[in-house]
mmCIF file with all atom_site columns, C-alpha atoms in Angstrom:
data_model
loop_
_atom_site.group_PDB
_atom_site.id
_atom_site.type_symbol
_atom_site.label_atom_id
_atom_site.label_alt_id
_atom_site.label_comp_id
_atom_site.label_asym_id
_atom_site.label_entity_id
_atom_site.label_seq_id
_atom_site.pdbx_PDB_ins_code
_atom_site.Cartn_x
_atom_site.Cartn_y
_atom_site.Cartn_z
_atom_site.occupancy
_atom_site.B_iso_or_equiv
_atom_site.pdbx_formal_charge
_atom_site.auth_seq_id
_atom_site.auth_comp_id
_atom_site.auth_asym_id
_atom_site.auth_atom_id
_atom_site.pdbx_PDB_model_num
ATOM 1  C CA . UNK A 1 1  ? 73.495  -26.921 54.766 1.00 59.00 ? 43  UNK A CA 1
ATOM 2  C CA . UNK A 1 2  ? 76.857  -26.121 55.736 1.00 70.00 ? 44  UNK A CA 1
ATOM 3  C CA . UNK A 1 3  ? 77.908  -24.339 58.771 1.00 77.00 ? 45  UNK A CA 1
ATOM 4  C CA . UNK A 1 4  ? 80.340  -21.539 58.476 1.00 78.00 ? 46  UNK A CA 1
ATOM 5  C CA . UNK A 1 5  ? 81.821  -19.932 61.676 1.00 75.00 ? 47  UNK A CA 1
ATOM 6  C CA . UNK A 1 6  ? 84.352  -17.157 61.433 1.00 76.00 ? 48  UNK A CA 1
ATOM 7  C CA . UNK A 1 7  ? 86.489  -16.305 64.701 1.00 77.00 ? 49  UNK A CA 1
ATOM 8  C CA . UNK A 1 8  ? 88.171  -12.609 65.364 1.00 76.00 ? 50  UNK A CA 1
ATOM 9  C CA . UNK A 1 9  ? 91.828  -12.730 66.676 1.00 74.00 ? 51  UNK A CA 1
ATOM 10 C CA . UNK A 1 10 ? 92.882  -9.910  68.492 1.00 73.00 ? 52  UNK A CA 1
ATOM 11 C CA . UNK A 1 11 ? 96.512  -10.120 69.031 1.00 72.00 ? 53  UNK A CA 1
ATOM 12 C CA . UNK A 1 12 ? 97.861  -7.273  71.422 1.00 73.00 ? 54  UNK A CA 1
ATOM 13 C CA . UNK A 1 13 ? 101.026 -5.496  69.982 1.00 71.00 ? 55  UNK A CA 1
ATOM 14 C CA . UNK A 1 14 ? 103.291 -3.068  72.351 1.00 70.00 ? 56  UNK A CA 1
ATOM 15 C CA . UNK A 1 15 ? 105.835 -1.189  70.599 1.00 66.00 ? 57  UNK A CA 1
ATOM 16 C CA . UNK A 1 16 ? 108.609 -0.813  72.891 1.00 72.00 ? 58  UNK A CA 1
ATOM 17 C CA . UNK A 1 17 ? 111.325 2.297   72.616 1.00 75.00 ? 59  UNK A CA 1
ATOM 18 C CA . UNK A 1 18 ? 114.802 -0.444  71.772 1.00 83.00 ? 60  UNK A CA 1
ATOM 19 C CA . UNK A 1 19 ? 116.916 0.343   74.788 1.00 90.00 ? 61  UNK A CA 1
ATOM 20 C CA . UNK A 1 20 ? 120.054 2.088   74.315 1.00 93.00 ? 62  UNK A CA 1
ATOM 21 C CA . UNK A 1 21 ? 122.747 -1.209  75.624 1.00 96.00 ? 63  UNK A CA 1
ATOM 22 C CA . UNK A 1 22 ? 121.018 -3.492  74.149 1.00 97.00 ? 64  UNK A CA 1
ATOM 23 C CA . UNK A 1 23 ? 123.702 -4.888  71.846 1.00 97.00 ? 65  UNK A CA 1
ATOM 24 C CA . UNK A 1 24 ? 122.942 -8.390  71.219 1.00 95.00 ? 66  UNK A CA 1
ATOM 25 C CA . UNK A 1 25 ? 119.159 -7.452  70.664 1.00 93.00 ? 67  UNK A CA 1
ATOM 26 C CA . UNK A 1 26 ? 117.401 -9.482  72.923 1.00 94.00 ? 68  UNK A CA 1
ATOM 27 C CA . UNK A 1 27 ? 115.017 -6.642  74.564 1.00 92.00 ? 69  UNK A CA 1
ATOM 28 C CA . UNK A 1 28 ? 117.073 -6.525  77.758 1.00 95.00 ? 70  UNK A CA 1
ATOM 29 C CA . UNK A 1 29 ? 120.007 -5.171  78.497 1.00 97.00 ? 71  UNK A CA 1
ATOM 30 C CA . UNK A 1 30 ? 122.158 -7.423  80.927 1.00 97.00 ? 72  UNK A CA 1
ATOM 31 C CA . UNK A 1 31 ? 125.684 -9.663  80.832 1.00 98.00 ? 73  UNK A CA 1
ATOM 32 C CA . UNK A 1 32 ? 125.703 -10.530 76.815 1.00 98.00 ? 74  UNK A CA 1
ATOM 33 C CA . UNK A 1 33 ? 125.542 -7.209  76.398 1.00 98.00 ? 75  UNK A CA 1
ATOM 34 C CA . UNK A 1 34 ? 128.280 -5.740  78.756 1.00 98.00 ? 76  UNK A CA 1
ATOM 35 C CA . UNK A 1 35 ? 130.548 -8.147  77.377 1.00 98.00 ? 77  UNK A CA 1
ATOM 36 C CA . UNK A 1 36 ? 130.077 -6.747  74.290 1.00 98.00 ? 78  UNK A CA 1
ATOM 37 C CA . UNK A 1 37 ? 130.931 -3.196  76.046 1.00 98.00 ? 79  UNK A CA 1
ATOM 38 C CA . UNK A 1 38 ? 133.797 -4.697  77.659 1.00 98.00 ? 80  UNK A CA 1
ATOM 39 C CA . UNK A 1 39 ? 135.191 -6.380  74.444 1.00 98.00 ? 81  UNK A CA 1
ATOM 40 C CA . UNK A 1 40 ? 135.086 -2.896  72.861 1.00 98.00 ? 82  UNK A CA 1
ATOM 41 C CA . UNK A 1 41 ? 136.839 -0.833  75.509 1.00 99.00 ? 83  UNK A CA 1
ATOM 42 C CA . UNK A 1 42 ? 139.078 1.959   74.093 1.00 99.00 ? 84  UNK A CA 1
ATOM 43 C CA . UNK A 1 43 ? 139.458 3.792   71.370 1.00 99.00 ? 85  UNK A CA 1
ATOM 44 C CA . UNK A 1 44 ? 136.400 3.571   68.704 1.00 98.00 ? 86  UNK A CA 1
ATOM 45 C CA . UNK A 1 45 ? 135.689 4.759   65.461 1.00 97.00 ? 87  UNK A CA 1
ATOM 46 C CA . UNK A 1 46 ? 133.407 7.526   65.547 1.00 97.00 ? 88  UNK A CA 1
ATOM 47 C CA . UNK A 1 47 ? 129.774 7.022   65.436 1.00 96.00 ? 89  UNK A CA 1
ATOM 48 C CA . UNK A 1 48 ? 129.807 3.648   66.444 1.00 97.00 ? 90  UNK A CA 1
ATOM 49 C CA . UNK A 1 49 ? 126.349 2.187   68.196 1.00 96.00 ? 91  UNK A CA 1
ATOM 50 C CA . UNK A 1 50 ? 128.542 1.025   71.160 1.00 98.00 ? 92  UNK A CA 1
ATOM 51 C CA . UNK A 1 51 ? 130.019 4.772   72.069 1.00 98.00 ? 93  UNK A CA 1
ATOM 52 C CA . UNK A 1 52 ? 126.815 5.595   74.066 1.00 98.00 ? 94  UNK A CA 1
ATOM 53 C CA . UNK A 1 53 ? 128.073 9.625   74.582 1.00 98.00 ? 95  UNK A CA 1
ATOM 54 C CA . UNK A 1 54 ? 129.736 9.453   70.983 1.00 98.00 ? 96  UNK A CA 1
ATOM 55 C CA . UNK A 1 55 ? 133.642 10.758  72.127 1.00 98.00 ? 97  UNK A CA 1
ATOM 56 C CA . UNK A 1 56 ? 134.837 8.064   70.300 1.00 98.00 ? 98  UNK A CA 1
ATOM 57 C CA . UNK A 1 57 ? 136.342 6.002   72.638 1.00 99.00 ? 99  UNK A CA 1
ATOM 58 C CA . UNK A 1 58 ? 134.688 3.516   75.028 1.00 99.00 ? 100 UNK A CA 1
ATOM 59 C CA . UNK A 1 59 ? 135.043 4.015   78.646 1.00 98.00 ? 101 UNK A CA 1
ATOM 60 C CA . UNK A 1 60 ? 133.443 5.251   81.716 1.00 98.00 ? 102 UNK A CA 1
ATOM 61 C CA . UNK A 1 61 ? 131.147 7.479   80.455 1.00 98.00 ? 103 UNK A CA 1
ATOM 62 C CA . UNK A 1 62 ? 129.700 4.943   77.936 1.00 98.00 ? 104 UNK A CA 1
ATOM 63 C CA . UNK A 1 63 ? 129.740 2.672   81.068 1.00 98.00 ? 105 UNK A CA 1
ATOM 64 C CA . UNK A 1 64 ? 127.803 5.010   83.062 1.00 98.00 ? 106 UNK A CA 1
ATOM 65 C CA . UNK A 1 65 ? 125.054 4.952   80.371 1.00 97.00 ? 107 UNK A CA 1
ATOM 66 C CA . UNK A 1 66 ? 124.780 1.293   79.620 1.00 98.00 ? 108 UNK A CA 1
ATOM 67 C CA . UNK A 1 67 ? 124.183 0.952   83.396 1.00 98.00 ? 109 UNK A CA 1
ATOM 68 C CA . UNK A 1 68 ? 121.679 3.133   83.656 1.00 96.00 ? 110 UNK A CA 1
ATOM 69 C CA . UNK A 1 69 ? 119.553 1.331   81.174 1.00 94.00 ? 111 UNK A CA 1
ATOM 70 C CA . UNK A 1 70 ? 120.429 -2.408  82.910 1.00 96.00 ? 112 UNK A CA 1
ATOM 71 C CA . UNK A 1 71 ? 117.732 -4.824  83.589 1.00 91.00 ? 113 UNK A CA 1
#
C-alpha cells in the first residue's frame, strides 16, 4: 500500500498601510528615500507622489511630512 500524507501551510500575511515617504519602496522610510526628497527640491509639477501637501513645489512642508513618517 502506499502511504499518502498531506501537510497544511499556513503562511501569515499582514497587509501593511504603504507609508507616505516611502519613495524607493522598500517598506521603510529612511536615507534612500530623503535623497530622493532632496533631489526633487523646488518647484514640481502638480500632483506629483513626492509633493506630500500637493502645493506643487517641494520644500519644508513636504519635509515636515516625510519626517514624520521616518523609521
Amino acid at each position: 500500500t502506499d502511504d499518502i500524507q498531506l501537510y497544511t501551510l499556513y503562511t501569515n500575511i499582514v497587509a501593511t498601510a504603504p507609508r507616505i515617504g516611502d519613495f524607493d519602496g522598500n517598506g521603510i522610510v529612511n536615507g534612500g528615500d530623503l535623497g530622493i526628497l532632496l533631489a526633487l527640491w523646488g518647484p514640481i509639477s502638480c500632483g506629483s507622489r513626492y509633493d506630500l501637501n500637493n502645493d506643487c513645489v517641494i520644500d519644508g512642508g513636504d519635509l515636515g511630512i516625510f519626517l514624520a513618517d521616518w523609521g
